[in-house]
mmCIF file of N, CA and C in Angstrom:
data_model
loop_
_atom_site.group_PDB
_atom_site.id
_atom_site.type_symbol
_atom_site.label_atom_id
_atom_site.label_comp_id
_atom_site.label_asym_id
_atom_site.label_seq_id
_atom_site.Cartn_x
_atom_site.Cartn_y
_atom_site.Cartn_z
ATOM 1 N N UNK A 319 -38.235 51.061 -38.550
ATOM 2 C CA UNK A 319 -38.057 49.712 -39.519
ATOM 3 C C UNK A 319 -39.377 49.532 -40.898
ATOM 4 N N UNK A 320 -38.712 49.671 -41.698
ATOM 5 C CA UNK A 320 -40.212 49.507 -42.535
ATOM 6 C C UNK A 320 -39.946 48.089 -43.256
ATOM 7 N N UNK A 321 -40.887 47.413 -43.161
ATOM 8 C CA UNK A 321 -41.064 45.956 -43.208
ATOM 9 C C UNK A 321 -42.087 45.988 -44.482
ATOM 10 N N UNK A 322 -42.489 47.040 -44.919
ATOM 11 C CA UNK A 322 -43.286 47.139 -46.142
ATOM 12 C C UNK A 322 -44.472 46.663 -46.180
ATOM 13 N N UNK A 323 -45.487 46.715 -45.011
ATOM 14 C CA UNK A 323 -46.435 45.966 -44.829
ATOM 15 C C UNK A 323 -47.778 46.740 -45.518
ATOM 16 N N UNK A 324 -47.603 48.367 -45.663
ATOM 17 C CA UNK A 324 -48.798 49.145 -46.027
ATOM 18 C C UNK A 324 -49.774 47.921 -46.879
ATOM 19 N N UNK A 325 -51.314 48.111 -46.697
ATOM 20 C CA UNK A 325 -51.770 47.256 -47.237
ATOM 21 C C UNK A 325 -51.949 46.017 -47.332
ATOM 22 N N UNK A 326 -51.107 45.425 -46.583
ATOM 23 C CA UNK A 326 -51.208 43.947 -46.180
ATOM 24 C C UNK A 326 -51.820 43.288 -45.113
ATOM 25 N N UNK A 327 -52.683 42.084 -44.770
ATOM 26 C CA UNK A 327 -53.244 41.977 -43.496
ATOM 27 C C UNK A 327 -52.316 40.858 -43.043
ATOM 28 N N UNK A 328 -52.687 40.690 -41.290
ATOM 29 C CA UNK A 328 -51.885 39.770 -40.720
ATOM 30 C C UNK A 328 -53.071 39.292 -39.695
ATOM 31 N N UNK A 329 -52.855 37.962 -39.616
ATOM 32 C CA UNK A 329 -53.433 37.152 -38.251
ATOM 33 C C UNK A 329 -52.816 36.755 -37.161
ATOM 34 N N UNK A 330 -53.155 37.345 -36.050
ATOM 35 C CA UNK A 330 -51.750 37.079 -34.898
ATOM 36 C C UNK A 330 -52.934 36.202 -33.782
ATOM 37 N N UNK A 331 -52.679 34.722 -33.602
ATOM 38 C CA UNK A 331 -53.520 33.927 -32.829
ATOM 39 C C UNK A 331 -52.876 34.352 -31.286
ATOM 40 N N UNK A 332 -54.114 34.148 -30.148
ATOM 41 C CA UNK A 332 -53.524 34.198 -28.880
ATOM 42 C C UNK A 332 -53.209 35.746 -28.832
ATOM 43 N N UNK A 333 -53.568 37.069 -29.316
ATOM 44 C CA UNK A 333 -52.984 38.350 -29.312
ATOM 45 C C UNK A 333 -53.741 39.126 -28.306
ATOM 46 N N UNK A 334 -54.184 38.924 -27.616
ATOM 47 C CA UNK A 334 -54.817 39.646 -26.379
ATOM 48 C C UNK A 334 -53.173 40.318 -25.189
ATOM 49 N N UNK A 335 -52.829 39.236 -25.298
ATOM 50 C CA UNK A 335 -51.641 39.591 -24.295
ATOM 51 C C UNK A 335 -50.244 39.672 -24.285
ATOM 52 N N UNK A 336 -49.288 39.896 -23.710
ATOM 53 C CA UNK A 336 -48.092 38.972 -23.978
ATOM 54 C C UNK A 336 -47.543 39.530 -25.213
ATOM 55 N N UNK A 337 -46.543 38.820 -26.153
ATOM 56 C CA UNK A 337 -46.022 38.562 -26.903
ATOM 57 C C UNK A 337 -47.028 38.600 -28.015
ATOM 58 N N UNK A 338 -47.944 38.120 -28.319
ATOM 59 C CA UNK A 338 -48.922 38.311 -29.643
ATOM 60 C C UNK A 338 -49.566 39.310 -29.191
ATOM 61 N N UNK A 339 -49.776 40.087 -28.283
ATOM 62 C CA UNK A 339 -50.210 41.640 -28.520
ATOM 63 C C UNK A 339 -49.397 42.768 -28.802
ATOM 64 N N UNK A 340 -47.931 42.462 -28.380
ATOM 65 C CA UNK A 340 -46.919 43.192 -28.845
ATOM 66 C C UNK A 340 -46.500 43.225 -30.484
ATOM 67 N N UNK A 341 -46.528 41.668 -30.838
ATOM 68 C CA UNK A 341 -46.667 41.233 -32.421
ATOM 69 C C UNK A 341 -47.598 41.891 -33.094
ATOM 70 N N UNK A 342 -48.578 42.191 -32.527
ATOM 71 C CA UNK A 342 -49.665 42.664 -33.173
ATOM 72 C C UNK A 342 -49.965 44.031 -33.313
ATOM 73 N N UNK A 343 -49.215 44.602 -32.451
ATOM 74 C CA UNK A 343 -48.625 46.277 -32.350
ATOM 75 C C UNK A 343 -47.782 46.603 -33.087
ATOM 76 N N UNK A 344 -46.890 45.497 -33.613
ATOM 77 C CA UNK A 344 -45.660 46.360 -34.569
ATOM 78 C C UNK A 344 -46.147 45.505 -35.676
ATOM 79 N N UNK A 345 -47.099 44.839 -35.708
ATOM 80 C CA UNK A 345 -47.330 44.990 -37.405
ATOM 81 C C UNK A 345 -48.560 45.714 -38.028
ATOM 82 N N UNK A 346 -49.273 46.472 -36.879
ATOM 83 C CA UNK A 346 -50.169 47.621 -37.034
ATOM 84 C C UNK A 346 -49.445 48.775 -37.181
ATOM 85 N N UNK A 347 -48.429 48.922 -36.587
ATOM 86 C CA UNK A 347 -47.169 50.058 -36.734
ATOM 87 C C UNK A 347 -46.974 50.388 -38.011
ATOM 88 N N UNK A 348 -46.359 48.778 -38.559
ATOM 89 C CA UNK A 348 -45.735 48.944 -40.150
ATOM 90 C C UNK A 348 -46.419 49.224 -40.980
ATOM 91 N N UNK A 349 -48.218 48.936 -41.076
ATOM 92 C CA UNK A 349 -49.210 49.504 -41.796
ATOM 93 C C UNK A 349 -49.987 48.575 -41.974
ATOM 94 N N UNK A 350 -49.765 46.959 -41.675
ATOM 95 C CA UNK A 350 -50.937 45.895 -41.495
ATOM 96 C C UNK A 350 -52.378 45.861 -41.015
ATOM 97 N N UNK A 351 -53.067 46.156 -41.514
ATOM 98 C CA UNK A 351 -54.106 45.609 -41.199
ATOM 99 C C UNK A 351 -54.005 44.300 -40.387
ATOM 100 N N UNK A 352 -54.639 44.340 -39.184
ATOM 101 C CA UNK A 352 -54.267 42.934 -38.043
ATOM 102 C C UNK A 352 -55.737 42.665 -37.426
ATOM 103 N N UNK A 353 -55.644 41.171 -37.491
ATOM 104 C CA UNK A 353 -56.493 40.255 -37.310
ATOM 105 C C UNK A 353 -55.960 39.878 -35.886
ATOM 106 N N UNK A 354 -56.692 40.277 -34.511
ATOM 107 C CA UNK A 354 -56.114 40.072 -33.162
ATOM 108 C C UNK A 354 -57.458 38.827 -32.736
ATOM 109 N N UNK A 355 -56.639 37.680 -31.852
ATOM 110 C CA UNK A 355 -57.707 36.846 -31.354
ATOM 111 C C UNK A 355 -57.367 36.083 -30.055
ATOM 112 N N UNK A 356 -58.581 35.934 -29.210
ATOM 113 C CA UNK A 356 -58.377 35.599 -27.857
ATOM 114 C C UNK A 356 -60.083 34.923 -27.549
ATOM 115 N N UNK A 357 -59.806 33.759 -26.780
ATOM 116 C CA UNK A 357 -61.026 33.200 -26.111
ATOM 117 C C UNK A 357 -62.046 34.511 -25.283
ATOM 118 N N UNK A 358 -61.652 35.456 -25.112
ATOM 119 C CA UNK A 358 -62.070 36.394 -24.324
ATOM 120 C C UNK A 358 -62.486 37.736 -24.910
ATOM 121 N N UNK A 359 -63.872 38.143 -24.997
ATOM 122 C CA UNK A 359 -64.188 39.053 -25.744
ATOM 123 C C UNK A 359 -63.715 40.553 -24.793
ATOM 124 N N UNK A 360 -63.350 40.258 -23.708
ATOM 125 C CA UNK A 360 -63.336 41.580 -22.598
ATOM 126 C C UNK A 360 -61.835 41.766 -22.997
ATOM 127 N N UNK A 361 -60.865 40.688 -23.038
ATOM 128 C CA UNK A 361 -59.171 40.688 -23.278
ATOM 129 C C UNK A 361 -59.134 41.585 -24.808
ATOM 130 N N UNK A 362 -60.013 40.560 -25.592
ATOM 131 C CA UNK A 362 -59.866 41.636 -26.998
ATOM 132 C C UNK A 362 -60.262 42.703 -27.194
ATOM 133 N N UNK A 363 -61.183 43.218 -26.490
ATOM 134 C CA UNK A 363 -61.611 44.660 -26.494
ATOM 135 C C UNK A 363 -60.554 45.685 -26.149
ATOM 136 N N UNK A 364 -59.740 45.109 -24.606
ATOM 137 C CA UNK A 364 -58.539 45.881 -24.246
ATOM 138 C C UNK A 364 -57.484 45.775 -25.194
ATOM 139 N N UNK A 365 -57.132 44.656 -25.787
ATOM 140 C CA UNK A 365 -56.203 44.882 -26.379
ATOM 141 C C UNK A 365 -56.116 45.594 -27.355
ATOM 142 N N UNK A 366 -57.132 45.817 -28.537
ATOM 143 C CA UNK A 366 -57.325 46.514 -29.452
ATOM 144 C C UNK A 366 -57.453 47.898 -28.920
ATOM 145 N N UNK A 367 -57.837 48.384 -27.963
ATOM 146 C CA UNK A 367 -57.773 49.619 -27.764
ATOM 147 C C UNK A 367 -56.221 50.044 -27.473
ATOM 148 N N UNK A 368 -55.538 48.910 -26.647
ATOM 149 C CA UNK A 368 -54.134 49.423 -26.707
ATOM 150 C C UNK A 368 -53.142 49.375 -27.845
ATOM 151 N N UNK A 369 -53.722 48.524 -29.088
ATOM 152 C CA UNK A 369 -53.042 48.380 -30.115
ATOM 153 C C UNK A 369 -53.325 49.742 -30.550
ATOM 154 N N UNK A 370 -54.446 49.989 -30.876
ATOM 155 C CA UNK A 370 -54.663 51.304 -31.820
ATOM 156 C C UNK A 370 -54.132 52.574 -31.140
ATOM 157 N N UNK A 371 -54.050 52.320 -29.942
ATOM 158 C CA UNK A 371 -53.340 53.845 -29.125
ATOM 159 C C UNK A 371 -51.891 53.566 -29.186
ATOM 160 N N UNK A 372 -51.198 52.498 -29.322
ATOM 161 C CA UNK A 372 -49.762 52.366 -29.232
ATOM 162 C C UNK A 372 -49.085 52.413 -30.573
ATOM 163 N N UNK A 373 -50.050 52.034 -31.482
ATOM 164 C CA UNK A 373 -49.416 51.814 -33.077
ATOM 165 C C UNK A 373 -49.755 52.975 -33.553
ATOM 166 N N UNK A 374 -50.433 53.903 -33.078
ATOM 167 C CA UNK A 374 -51.227 54.992 -33.217
ATOM 168 C C UNK A 374 -52.191 54.905 -34.749
ATOM 169 N N UNK A 375 -52.951 53.769 -35.361
ATOM 170 C CA UNK A 375 -53.360 54.017 -36.434
ATOM 171 C C UNK A 375 -55.061 53.872 -35.805
ATOM 172 N N UNK A 376 -56.120 54.337 -37.017
ATOM 173 C CA UNK A 376 -57.064 53.973 -36.612
ATOM 174 C C UNK A 376 -57.885 52.693 -36.152
ATOM 175 N N UNK A 377 -59.184 53.201 -35.697
ATOM 176 C CA UNK A 377 -59.775 51.985 -34.979
ATOM 177 C C UNK A 377 -60.114 50.707 -36.409
ATOM 178 N N UNK A 378 -60.165 51.023 -37.472
ATOM 179 C CA UNK A 378 -60.734 49.827 -38.470
ATOM 180 C C UNK A 378 -59.426 49.118 -39.018
ATOM 181 N N UNK A 379 -58.017 49.111 -38.386
ATOM 182 C CA UNK A 379 -56.887 48.576 -38.903
ATOM 183 C C UNK A 379 -57.069 47.421 -37.955
ATOM 184 N N UNK A 380 -57.499 46.928 -36.769
ATOM 185 C CA UNK A 380 -57.264 46.385 -35.599
ATOM 186 C C UNK A 380 -58.564 45.367 -35.702
ATOM 187 N N UNK A 381 -58.719 44.274 -35.915
ATOM 188 C CA UNK A 381 -60.182 43.572 -36.235
ATOM 189 C C UNK A 381 -60.104 42.605 -35.106
ATOM 190 N N UNK A 382 -60.792 42.540 -33.690
ATOM 191 C CA UNK A 382 -60.610 41.473 -33.185
ATOM 192 C C UNK A 382 -61.852 40.450 -33.331
ATOM 193 N N UNK A 383 -61.361 38.859 -33.152
ATOM 194 C CA UNK A 383 -61.605 37.656 -33.764
ATOM 195 C C UNK A 383 -62.327 36.846 -32.220
ATOM 196 N N UNK A 384 -63.336 36.447 -31.482
ATOM 197 C CA UNK A 384 -63.138 35.820 -30.577
ATOM 198 C C UNK A 384 -63.064 34.089 -31.323
ATOM 199 N N UNK A 385 -62.046 33.384 -30.802
ATOM 200 C CA UNK A 385 -61.574 32.066 -31.105
ATOM 201 C C UNK A 385 -61.253 31.449 -29.946
ATOM 202 N N UNK A 386 -61.819 30.158 -29.891
ATOM 203 C CA UNK A 386 -61.873 29.352 -28.439
ATOM 204 C C UNK A 386 -61.062 27.702 -29.051
ATOM 205 N N UNK A 387 -59.956 27.795 -29.537
ATOM 206 C CA UNK A 387 -59.560 26.421 -29.752
ATOM 207 C C UNK A 387 -59.430 25.443 -28.823
ATOM 208 N N UNK A 388 -60.001 25.489 -27.791
ATOM 209 C CA UNK A 388 -60.207 24.491 -26.711
ATOM 210 C C UNK A 388 -61.701 23.806 -27.059
ATOM 211 N N UNK A 389 -62.196 24.293 -27.793
ATOM 212 C CA UNK A 389 -63.942 24.121 -28.233
ATOM 213 C C UNK A 389 -64.136 23.740 -29.560
ATOM 214 N N UNK A 390 -64.371 22.672 -29.948
ATOM 215 C CA UNK A 390 -65.013 22.624 -31.238
ATOM 216 C C UNK A 390 -65.774 23.321 -31.679
ATOM 217 N N UNK A 391 -66.763 23.997 -30.982
ATOM 218 C CA UNK A 391 -67.514 24.800 -31.527
ATOM 219 C C UNK A 391 -67.189 26.405 -31.090
ATOM 220 N N UNK A 392 -65.760 26.493 -31.011
ATOM 221 C CA UNK A 392 -65.329 27.634 -30.662
ATOM 222 C C UNK A 392 -64.652 28.578 -31.805
ATOM 223 N N UNK A 393 -64.858 28.361 -32.867
ATOM 224 C CA UNK A 393 -64.599 29.313 -33.976
ATOM 225 C C UNK A 393 -65.804 29.833 -34.788
#
């Protein structure tokens, strides 16, 4: 599928696992630079590695951002 996302940017919240990670993977596969988020740095690092491998993109195409929306100071 060609969604014409080459050069576009995407932000996927709660994207270290499950549907969020799957969405981020497909966006990356379609050419978007993807910012992924989680409250856990460990989960983000694992998700980034998996997305890079599964989507077949370079490491700089996936940007992990730690965000904890349950904490007022978490951003």
